[in-house]
Short mmCIF file of C-alpha atoms in Angstrom, two decimals:
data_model
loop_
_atom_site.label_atom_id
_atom_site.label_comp_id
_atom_site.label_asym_id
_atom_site.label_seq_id
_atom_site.Cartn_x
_atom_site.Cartn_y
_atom_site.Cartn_z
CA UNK A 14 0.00 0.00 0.00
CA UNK A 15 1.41 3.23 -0.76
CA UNK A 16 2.29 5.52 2.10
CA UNK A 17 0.36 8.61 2.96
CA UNK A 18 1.55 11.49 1.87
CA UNK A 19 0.78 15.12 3.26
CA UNK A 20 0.14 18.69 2.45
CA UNK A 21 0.56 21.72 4.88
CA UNK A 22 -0.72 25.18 3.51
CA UNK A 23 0.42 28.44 5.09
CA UNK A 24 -2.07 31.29 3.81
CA UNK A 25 -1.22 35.03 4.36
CA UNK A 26 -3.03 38.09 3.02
CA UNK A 27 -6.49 38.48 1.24
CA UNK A 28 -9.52 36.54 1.05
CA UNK A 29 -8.30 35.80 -2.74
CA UNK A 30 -5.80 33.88 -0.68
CA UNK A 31 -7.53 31.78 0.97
CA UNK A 32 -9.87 31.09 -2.07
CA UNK A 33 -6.13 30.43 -3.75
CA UNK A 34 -5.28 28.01 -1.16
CA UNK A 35 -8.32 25.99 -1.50
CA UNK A 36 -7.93 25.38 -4.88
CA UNK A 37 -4.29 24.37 -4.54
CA UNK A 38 -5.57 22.05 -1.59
CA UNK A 39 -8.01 20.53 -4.36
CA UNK A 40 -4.95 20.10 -7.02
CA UNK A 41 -2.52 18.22 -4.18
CA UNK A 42 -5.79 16.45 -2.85
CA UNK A 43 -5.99 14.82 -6.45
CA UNK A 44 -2.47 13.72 -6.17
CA UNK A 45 -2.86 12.00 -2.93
CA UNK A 46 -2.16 14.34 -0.70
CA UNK A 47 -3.90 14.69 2.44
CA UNK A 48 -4.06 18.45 4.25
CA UNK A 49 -2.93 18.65 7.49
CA UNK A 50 -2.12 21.10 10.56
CA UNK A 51 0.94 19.41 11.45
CA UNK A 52 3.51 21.17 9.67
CA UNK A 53 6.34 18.24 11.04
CA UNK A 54 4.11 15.47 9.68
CA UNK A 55 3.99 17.51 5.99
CA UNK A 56 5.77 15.96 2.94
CA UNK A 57 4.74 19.07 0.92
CA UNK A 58 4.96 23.01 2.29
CA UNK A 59 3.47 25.87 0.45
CA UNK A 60 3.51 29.08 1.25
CA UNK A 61 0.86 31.33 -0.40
CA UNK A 62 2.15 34.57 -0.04
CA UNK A 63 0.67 38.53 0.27
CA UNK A 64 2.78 41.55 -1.15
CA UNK A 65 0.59 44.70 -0.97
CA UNK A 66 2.47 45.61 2.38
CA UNK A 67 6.25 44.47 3.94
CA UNK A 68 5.26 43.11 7.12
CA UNK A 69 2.98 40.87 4.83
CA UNK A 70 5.63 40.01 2.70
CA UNK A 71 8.35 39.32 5.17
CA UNK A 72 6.41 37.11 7.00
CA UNK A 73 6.37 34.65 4.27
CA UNK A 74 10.28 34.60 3.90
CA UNK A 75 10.44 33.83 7.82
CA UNK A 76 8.12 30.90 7.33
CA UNK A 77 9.58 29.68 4.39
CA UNK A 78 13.01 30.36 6.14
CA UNK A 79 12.06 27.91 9.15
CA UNK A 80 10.80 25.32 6.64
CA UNK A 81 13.86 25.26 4.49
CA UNK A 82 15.81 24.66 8.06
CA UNK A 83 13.52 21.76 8.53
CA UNK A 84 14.42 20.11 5.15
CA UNK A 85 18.20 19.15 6.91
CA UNK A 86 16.05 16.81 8.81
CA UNK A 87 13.54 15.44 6.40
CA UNK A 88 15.26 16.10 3.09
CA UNK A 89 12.54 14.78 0.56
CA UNK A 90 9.84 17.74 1.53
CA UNK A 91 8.64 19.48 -1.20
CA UNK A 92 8.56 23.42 -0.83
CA UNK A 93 6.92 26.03 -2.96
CA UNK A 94 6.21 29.37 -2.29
CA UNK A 95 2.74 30.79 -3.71
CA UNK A 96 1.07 33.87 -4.54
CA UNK A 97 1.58 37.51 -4.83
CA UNK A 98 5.31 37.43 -3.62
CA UNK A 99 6.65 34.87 -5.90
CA UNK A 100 5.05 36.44 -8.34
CA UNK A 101 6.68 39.95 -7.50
CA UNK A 102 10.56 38.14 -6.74
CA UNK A 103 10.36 35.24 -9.05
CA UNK A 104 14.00 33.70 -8.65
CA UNK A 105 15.26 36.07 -6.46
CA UNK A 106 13.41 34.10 -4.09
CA UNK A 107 16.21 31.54 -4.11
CA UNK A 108 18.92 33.82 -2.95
CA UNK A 109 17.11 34.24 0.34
CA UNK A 110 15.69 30.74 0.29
CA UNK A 111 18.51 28.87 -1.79
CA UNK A 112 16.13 25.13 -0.20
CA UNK A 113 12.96 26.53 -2.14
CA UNK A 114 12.06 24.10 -4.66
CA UNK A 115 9.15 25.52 -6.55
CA UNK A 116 8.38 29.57 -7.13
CA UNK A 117 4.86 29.31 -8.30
CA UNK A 118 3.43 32.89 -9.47
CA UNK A 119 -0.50 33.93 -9.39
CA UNK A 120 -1.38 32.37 -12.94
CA UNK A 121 0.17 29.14 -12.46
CA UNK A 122 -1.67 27.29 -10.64
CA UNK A 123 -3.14 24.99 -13.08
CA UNK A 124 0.31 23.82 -13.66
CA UNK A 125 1.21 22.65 -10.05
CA UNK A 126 0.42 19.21 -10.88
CA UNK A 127 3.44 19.36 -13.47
CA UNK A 128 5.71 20.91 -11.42
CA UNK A 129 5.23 19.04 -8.30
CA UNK A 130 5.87 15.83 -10.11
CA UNK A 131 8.83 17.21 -12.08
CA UNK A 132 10.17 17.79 -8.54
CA UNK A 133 9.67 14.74 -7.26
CA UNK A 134 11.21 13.29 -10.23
CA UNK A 135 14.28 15.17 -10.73
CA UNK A 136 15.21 17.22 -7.65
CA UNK A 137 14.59 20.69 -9.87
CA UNK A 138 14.05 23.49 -8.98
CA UNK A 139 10.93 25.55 -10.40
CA UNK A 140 10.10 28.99 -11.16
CA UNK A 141 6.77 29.97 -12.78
CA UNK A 142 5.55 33.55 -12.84
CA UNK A 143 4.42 33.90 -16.70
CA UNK A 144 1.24 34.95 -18.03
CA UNK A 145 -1.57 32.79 -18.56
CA UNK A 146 -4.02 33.59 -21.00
CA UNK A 147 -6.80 31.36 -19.16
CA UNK A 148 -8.34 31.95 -15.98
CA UNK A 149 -7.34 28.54 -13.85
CA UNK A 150 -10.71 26.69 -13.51
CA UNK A 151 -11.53 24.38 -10.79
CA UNK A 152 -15.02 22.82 -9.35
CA UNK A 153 -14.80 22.98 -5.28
CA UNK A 154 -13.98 19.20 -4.14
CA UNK A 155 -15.53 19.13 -1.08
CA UNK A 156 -13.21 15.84 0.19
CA UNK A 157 -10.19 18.78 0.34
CA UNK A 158 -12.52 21.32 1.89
CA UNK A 159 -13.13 22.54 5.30
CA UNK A 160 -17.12 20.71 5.45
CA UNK A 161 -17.85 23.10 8.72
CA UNK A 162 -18.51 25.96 7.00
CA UNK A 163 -21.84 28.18 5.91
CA UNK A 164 -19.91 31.09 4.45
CA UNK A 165 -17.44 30.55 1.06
CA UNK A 166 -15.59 32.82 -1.11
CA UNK A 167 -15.80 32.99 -4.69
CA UNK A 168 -13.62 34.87 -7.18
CA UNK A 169 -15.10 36.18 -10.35
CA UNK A 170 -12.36 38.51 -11.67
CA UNK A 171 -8.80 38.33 -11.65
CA UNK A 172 -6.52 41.53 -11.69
CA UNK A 173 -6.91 45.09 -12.16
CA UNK A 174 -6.45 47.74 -14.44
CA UNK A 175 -6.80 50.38 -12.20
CA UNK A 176 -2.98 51.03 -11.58
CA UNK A 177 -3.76 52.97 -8.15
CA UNK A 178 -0.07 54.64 -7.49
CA UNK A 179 0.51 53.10 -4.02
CA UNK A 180 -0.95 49.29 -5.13
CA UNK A 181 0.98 45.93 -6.63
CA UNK A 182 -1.79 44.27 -7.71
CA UNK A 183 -1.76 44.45 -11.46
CA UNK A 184 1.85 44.01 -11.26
CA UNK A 185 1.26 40.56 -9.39
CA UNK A 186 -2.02 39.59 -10.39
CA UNK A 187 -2.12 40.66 -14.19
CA UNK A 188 -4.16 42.75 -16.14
CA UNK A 189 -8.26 42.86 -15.05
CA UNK A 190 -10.18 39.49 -16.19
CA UNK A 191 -13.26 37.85 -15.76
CA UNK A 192 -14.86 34.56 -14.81
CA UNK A 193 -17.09 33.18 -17.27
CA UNK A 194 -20.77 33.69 -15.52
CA UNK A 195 -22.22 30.49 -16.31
CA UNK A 196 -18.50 28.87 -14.17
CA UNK A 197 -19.16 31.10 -11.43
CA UNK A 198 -23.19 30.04 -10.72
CA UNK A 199 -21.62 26.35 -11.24
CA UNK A 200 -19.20 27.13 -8.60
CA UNK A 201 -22.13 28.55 -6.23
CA UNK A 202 -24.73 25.95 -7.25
CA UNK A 203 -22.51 22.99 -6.36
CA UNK A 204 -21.14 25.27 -2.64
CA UNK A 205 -25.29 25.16 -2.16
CA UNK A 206 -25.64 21.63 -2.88
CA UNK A 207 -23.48 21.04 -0.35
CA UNK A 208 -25.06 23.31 2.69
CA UNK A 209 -23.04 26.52 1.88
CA UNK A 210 -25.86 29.55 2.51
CA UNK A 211 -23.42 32.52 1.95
CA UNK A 212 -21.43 33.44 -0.74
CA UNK A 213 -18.80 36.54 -0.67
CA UNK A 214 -17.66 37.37 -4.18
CA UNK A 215 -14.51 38.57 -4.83
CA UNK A 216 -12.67 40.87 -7.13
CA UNK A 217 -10.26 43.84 -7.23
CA UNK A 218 -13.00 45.56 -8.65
CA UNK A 219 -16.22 43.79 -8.96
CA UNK A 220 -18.35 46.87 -10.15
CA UNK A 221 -16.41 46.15 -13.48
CA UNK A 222 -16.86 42.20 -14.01
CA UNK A 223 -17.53 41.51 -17.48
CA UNK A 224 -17.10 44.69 -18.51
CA UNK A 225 -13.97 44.11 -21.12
CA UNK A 226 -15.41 40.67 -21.81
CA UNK A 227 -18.35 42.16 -22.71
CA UNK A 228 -20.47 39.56 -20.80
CA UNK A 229 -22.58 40.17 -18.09
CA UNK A 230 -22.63 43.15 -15.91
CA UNK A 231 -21.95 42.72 -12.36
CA UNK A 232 -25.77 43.64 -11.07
CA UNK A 233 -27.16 41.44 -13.83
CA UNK A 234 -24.47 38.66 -12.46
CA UNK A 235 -25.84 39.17 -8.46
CA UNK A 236 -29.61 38.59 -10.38
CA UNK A 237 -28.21 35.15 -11.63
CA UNK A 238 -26.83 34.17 -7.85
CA UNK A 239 -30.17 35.42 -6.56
CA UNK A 240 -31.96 32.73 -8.29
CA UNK A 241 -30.07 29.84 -6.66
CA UNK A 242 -32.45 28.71 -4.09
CA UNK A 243 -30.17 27.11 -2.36
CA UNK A 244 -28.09 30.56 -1.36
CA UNK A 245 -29.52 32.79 1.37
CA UNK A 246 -27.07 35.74 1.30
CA UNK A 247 -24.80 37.15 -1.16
CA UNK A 248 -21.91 39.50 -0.15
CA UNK A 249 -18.88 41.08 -2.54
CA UNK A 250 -15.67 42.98 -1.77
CA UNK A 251 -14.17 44.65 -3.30
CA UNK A 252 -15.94 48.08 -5.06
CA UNK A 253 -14.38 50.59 -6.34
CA UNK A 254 -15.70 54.12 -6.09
CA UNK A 255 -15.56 55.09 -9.67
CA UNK A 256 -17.18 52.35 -10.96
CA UNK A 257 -20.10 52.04 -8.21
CA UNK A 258 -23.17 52.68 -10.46
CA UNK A 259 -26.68 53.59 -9.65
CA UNK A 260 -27.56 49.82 -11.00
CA UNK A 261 -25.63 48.43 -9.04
CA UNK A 262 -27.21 50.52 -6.18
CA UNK A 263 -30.42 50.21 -6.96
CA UNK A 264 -29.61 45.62 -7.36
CA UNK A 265 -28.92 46.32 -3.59
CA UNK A 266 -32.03 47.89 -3.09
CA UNK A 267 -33.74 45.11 -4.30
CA UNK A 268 -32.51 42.20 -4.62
CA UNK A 269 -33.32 40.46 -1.07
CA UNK A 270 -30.52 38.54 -1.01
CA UNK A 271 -27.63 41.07 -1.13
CA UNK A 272 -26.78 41.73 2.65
CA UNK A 273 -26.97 45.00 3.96
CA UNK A 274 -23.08 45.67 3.74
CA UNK A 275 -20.97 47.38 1.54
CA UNK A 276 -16.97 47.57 1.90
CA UNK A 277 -16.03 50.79 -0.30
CA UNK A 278 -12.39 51.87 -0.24
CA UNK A 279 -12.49 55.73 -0.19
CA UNK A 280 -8.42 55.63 0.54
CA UNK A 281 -7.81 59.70 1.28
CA UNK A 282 -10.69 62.24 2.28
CA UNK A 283 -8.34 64.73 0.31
CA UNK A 284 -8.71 65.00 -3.47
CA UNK A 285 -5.36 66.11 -3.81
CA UNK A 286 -4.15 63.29 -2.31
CA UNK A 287 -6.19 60.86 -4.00
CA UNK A 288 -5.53 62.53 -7.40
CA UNK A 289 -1.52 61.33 -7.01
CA UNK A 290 -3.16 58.35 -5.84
CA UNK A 291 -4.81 57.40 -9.53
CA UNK A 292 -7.84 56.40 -7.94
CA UNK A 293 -10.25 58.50 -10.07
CA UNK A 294 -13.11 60.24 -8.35
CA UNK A 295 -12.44 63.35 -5.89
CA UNK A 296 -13.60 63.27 -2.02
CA UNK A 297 -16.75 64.95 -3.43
CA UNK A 298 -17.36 61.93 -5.82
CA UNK A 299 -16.92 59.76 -2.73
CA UNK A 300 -19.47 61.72 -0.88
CA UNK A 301 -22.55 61.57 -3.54
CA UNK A 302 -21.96 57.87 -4.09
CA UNK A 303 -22.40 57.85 -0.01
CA UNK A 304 -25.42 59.82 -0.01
CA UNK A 305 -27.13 58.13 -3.20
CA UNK A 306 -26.52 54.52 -1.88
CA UNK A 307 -28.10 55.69 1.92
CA UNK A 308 -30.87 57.20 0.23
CA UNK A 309 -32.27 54.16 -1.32
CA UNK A 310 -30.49 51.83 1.43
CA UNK A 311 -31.13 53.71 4.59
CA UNK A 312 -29.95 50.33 6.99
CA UNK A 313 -26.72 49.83 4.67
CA UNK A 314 -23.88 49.12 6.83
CA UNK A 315 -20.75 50.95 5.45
CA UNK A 316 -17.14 50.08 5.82
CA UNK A 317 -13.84 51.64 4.12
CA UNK A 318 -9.85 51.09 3.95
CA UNK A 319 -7.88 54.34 4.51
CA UNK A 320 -4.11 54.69 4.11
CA UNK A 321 -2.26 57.46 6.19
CA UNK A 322 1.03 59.35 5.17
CA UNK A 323 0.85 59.02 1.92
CA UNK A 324 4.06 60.83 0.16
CA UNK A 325 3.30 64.37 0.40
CA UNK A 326 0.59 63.85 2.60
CA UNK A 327 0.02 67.25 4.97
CA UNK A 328 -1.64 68.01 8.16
CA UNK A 329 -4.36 70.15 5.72
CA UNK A 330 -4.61 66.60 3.38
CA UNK A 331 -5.41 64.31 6.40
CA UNK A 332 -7.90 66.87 8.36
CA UNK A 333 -9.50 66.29 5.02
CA UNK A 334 -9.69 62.66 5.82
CA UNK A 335 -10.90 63.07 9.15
CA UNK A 336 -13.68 65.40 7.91
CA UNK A 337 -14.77 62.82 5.84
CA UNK A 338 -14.60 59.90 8.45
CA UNK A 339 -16.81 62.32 10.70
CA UNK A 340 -19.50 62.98 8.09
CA UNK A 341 -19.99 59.82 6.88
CA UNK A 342 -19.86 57.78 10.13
CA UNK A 343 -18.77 54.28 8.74
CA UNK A 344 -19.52 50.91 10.78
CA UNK A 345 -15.95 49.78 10.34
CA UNK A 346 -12.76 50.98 8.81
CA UNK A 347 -9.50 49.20 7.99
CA UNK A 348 -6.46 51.78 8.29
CA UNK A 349 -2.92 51.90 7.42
CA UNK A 350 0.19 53.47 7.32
CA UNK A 351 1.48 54.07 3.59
CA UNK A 352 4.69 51.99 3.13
CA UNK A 353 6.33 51.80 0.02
CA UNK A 354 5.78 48.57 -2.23
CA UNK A 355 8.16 47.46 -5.59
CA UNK A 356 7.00 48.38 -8.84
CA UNK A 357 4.72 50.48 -6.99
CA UNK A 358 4.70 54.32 -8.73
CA UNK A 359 4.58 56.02 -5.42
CA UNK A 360 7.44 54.59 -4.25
CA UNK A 361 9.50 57.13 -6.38
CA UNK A 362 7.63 59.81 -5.37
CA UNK A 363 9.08 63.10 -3.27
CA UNK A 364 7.73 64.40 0.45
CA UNK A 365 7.75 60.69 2.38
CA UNK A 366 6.08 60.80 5.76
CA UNK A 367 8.52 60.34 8.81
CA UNK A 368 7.38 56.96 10.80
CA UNK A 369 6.49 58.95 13.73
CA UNK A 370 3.94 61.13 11.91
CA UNK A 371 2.37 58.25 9.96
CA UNK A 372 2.08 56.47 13.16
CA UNK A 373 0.29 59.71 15.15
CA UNK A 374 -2.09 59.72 12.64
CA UNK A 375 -2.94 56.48 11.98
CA UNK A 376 -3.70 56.23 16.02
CA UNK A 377 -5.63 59.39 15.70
CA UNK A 378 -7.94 58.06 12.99
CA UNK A 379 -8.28 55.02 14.77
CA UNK A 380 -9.32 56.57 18.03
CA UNK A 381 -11.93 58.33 16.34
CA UNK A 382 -13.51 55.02 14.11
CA UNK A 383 -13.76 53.58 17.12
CA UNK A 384 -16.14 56.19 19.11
CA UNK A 385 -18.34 55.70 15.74
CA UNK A 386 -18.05 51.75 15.49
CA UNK A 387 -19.15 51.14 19.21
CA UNK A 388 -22.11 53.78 18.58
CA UNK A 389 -23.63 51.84 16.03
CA UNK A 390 -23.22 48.91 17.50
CA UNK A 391 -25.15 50.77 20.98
CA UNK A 392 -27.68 51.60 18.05
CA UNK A 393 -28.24 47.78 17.53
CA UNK A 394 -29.34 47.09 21.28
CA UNK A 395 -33.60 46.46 21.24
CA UNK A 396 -33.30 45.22 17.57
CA UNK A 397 -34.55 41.86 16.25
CA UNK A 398 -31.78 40.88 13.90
CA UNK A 399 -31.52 38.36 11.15
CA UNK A 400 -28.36 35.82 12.07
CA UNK A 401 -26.51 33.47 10.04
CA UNK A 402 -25.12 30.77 12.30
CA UNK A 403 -21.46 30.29 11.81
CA UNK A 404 -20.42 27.97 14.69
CA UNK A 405 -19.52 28.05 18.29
CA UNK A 406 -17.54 31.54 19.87
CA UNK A 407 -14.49 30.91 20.09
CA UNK A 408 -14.11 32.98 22.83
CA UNK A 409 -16.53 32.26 25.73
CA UNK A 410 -18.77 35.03 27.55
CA UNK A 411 -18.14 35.04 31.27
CA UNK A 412 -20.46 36.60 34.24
CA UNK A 413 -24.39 37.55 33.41
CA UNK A 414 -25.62 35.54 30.50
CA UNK A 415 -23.28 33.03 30.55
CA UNK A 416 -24.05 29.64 28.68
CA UNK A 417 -25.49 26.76 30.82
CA UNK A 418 -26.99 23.61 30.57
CA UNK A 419 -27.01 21.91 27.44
CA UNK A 420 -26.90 25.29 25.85
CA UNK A 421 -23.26 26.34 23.83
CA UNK A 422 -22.26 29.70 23.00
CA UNK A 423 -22.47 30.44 19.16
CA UNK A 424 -21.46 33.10 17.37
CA UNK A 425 -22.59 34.60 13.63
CA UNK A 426 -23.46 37.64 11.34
CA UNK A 427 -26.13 40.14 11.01
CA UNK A 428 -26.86 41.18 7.28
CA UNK A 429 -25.24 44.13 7.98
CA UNK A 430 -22.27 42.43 8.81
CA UNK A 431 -21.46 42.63 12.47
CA UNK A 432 -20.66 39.75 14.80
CA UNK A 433 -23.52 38.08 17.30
CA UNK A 434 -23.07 35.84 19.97
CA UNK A 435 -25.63 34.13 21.86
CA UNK A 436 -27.03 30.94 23.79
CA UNK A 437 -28.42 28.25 21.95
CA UNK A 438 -28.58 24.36 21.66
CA UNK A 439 -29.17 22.15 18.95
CA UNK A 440 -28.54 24.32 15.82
CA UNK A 441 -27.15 23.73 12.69
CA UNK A 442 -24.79 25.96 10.80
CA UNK A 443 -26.17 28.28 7.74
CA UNK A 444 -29.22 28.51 10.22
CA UNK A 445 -30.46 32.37 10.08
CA UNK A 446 -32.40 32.68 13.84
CA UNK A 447 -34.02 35.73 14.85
CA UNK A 448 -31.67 37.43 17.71
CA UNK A 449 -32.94 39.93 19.84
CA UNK A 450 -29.94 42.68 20.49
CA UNK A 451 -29.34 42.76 24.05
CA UNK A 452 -26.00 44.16 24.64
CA UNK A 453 -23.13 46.09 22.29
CA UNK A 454 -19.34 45.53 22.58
CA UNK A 455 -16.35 47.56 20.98
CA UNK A 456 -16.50 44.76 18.41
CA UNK A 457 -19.51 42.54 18.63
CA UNK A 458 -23.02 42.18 20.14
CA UNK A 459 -24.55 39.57 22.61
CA UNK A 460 -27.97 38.32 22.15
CA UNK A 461 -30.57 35.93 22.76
CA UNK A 462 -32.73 33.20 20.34
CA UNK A 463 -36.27 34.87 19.86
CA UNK A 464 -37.00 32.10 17.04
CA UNK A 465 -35.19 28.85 16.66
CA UNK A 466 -35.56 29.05 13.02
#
């Protein structure tokens, strides 16, 4: 009988990532190999890496670095490095990791099968990072995949062809590309066959799927998904600003299914800034997408990323940003601190922040999200929310309303997004209960079953 053989998978960065990963766990899965946790027990490494910041990026080299010291031990592991970073180094990799067997860029995938074998058969080493004309297809395989789950990702674009000044992407990912539609509602039919009830659809920029294809739009494509019985909620990350039409406003509005959430990258409240920035719309742009999606979604739940210190970036530019943060009031925000990225334009321009000042600011901005954050999640207290069930809390309430019985603490999402736990007993997961709000935290809410089903 042939001997086991198994695969450990290191994931950093996106939600692309992880979608990534699971498609390379389906390729290895179809060569035998078996996933597991225990990166000792592994006869196979990868490493699918992140690039859009440094600490991102080095993280991946110290992984790969401990690996490659583990190989002196167990010689015949396999070890490839994935993603976004290979992509970016391609064999310069080996001069930090000279142990690295196979460098496997972002369009490659469908040829790991070759290259893992060609390793195994003559001790090679690998580097792939050229451009493949075809999107790498691939059913979910469900004996590979993580069965405990109610929420999956799907990607339906690859790329961008935005060329945002600070941003890596299409220098890692390629040019902007689209999934065949008819691939992507296979993809979702056969995740709802098989008790998924939540489907997040990714893309750098989903408000422009199918545009250069000339297929279907992406609020004709969320009509498609909402047909799928089988699917209860349908989320998407990322938009982008310039491209966020009124149809795709008004398929919010209507369309049932769509949670209550949109993630919408504003970047810089200053249009100075955001001009060097290439991103195409001014803070004023920004603000009447804003105010035309509350109008006809008055619950939306809004969220943004915002970088600090930008080159050139003054105390006048980021007020701007602050101004903006206070006006619009968003639910959550994901800040950072510019750092300069390869192949990146803005890391050749003039006026870079001191460390010091980027950090001030980024704790200022911060400080402030957060008064706005816990006040809308204060605002939820009283309510009767919907609540997908994604499994037990991980971390356990203690004091008044603790668990006990026969009753477990569980843990999911309102539409809009924010994180419930609660008491219950005999549930399922990709159950949506009725939760009645009784308490807010910095960062979730606590509730209690009003409606088992």
């Amino acid at each position: 009988m042939k001997p086991r053989q198994y695969a450990y998978i290191y994931t950093i960065g996106c939600q692309m990532n992880t979608y990534d990963s699971e498609k390379i766990s389906a390729v290895l899965g179809s060569m035998g190999y078996e996933n597991t946790y225990d990166l000792d027990q592994a006869d196979l490494v990868v490493c699918n890496t992140c690039s859009i910041r440094k600490k991102a990026q080095e993280k991946a080299f110290s992984f790969l670095g401990k690996v490659a010291g583990r190989k002196n031990n167990k010689k015949d592991v396999i070890t490839i490095m994935a993603g976004c970073v290979a992509q970016q180094e391609g064999e310069n990799v080996f001069k930090r990791i000279p142990n690295l067997d196979i460098v496997l860029g972002t369009q490659a995938f469908s040829q790991l099968k070759t290259h893992v074998n060609a390793v195994r058969s003559s001790k090679t080493r690998i580097v792939d990072t050229g451009e493949h004309e075809q999107i790498f297809e691939l059913m979910p395989d469900f004996s590979t995949l993580e069965k405990d789950r109610a929420s999956r990702f799907v990607t339906i674009m690859q790329g961008c062809d935005n060329y945002c000044t600070y941003c890596v992407v299409p220098y890692v990912r390629g040019r902007e590309r689209s999934r065949k539609p008819e691939n992507i509602i296979r993809e979702i039919e056969i995740l709802g066959d098989n008790g998924v009830k939540e489907v997040t659809l990714l893309g750098q920029n989903v408000n422009s799927y199918g545009k250069k294809e000339k297929v279907c739009s992406f609020p004709e494509l969320l009509e498609k998904i909402r047909s799928i019985d089988t699917i209860k909620r349908i989320r998407f990350a990322t938009s982008h600003p310039k491209d966020f039409s009124d149809d795709l406003i008004y398929a919010i509005r209507d369309n049932e299914k769509i949670c209550r959430q949109v993630h919408l990258p504003v970047q810089s409240g200053s249009t100075r800034i955001l001009k060097k920035m290439n991103r195409g719309y001014t803070s004023q742009d920004y603000m009447k997408r804003i105010e035309k999606l509350r109008k006809e979604c008055p619950d939306i739940a809004l969220s943004s990323d915002i970088i600090v210190g930008f080159p050139s970036e003054t105390e006048t530019d980021f007020q701007q940003t602050l101004d903006l943060v206070k006006d619009i009031e968003f639910d959550g925000l994901f800040a950072f601190s510019y750092s300069h990225r390869p192949n990146a334009p803005a890391s050749k321009f003039s006026g870079e922040i001191d460390q010091k000042t980027k950090m001030a600011r980024l704790n200022h901005l911060l400080e402030i999200q957060e008064t706005f954050t816990w006040r809308k999640n204060q605002a939820c207290v009283g309510r009767r929310e919907s609540v997908l069930v994604e499994g037990r809390s991980l971390k356990q309430r203690k004091g008044n309303g603790q668990c006990i019985g026969d009753m477990h603490q569980m843990t999911g999402r309102t539409d809009s997004g924010k994180i419930v736990h609660f008491c219950a007993k005999d549930l399922s997961l990709g159950d949506i209960l009725k939760i009645n709000i009784e308490q807010a935290y910095p960062h979730s809410l606590w509730g209690s079953v009003c409606d088992e089903k």
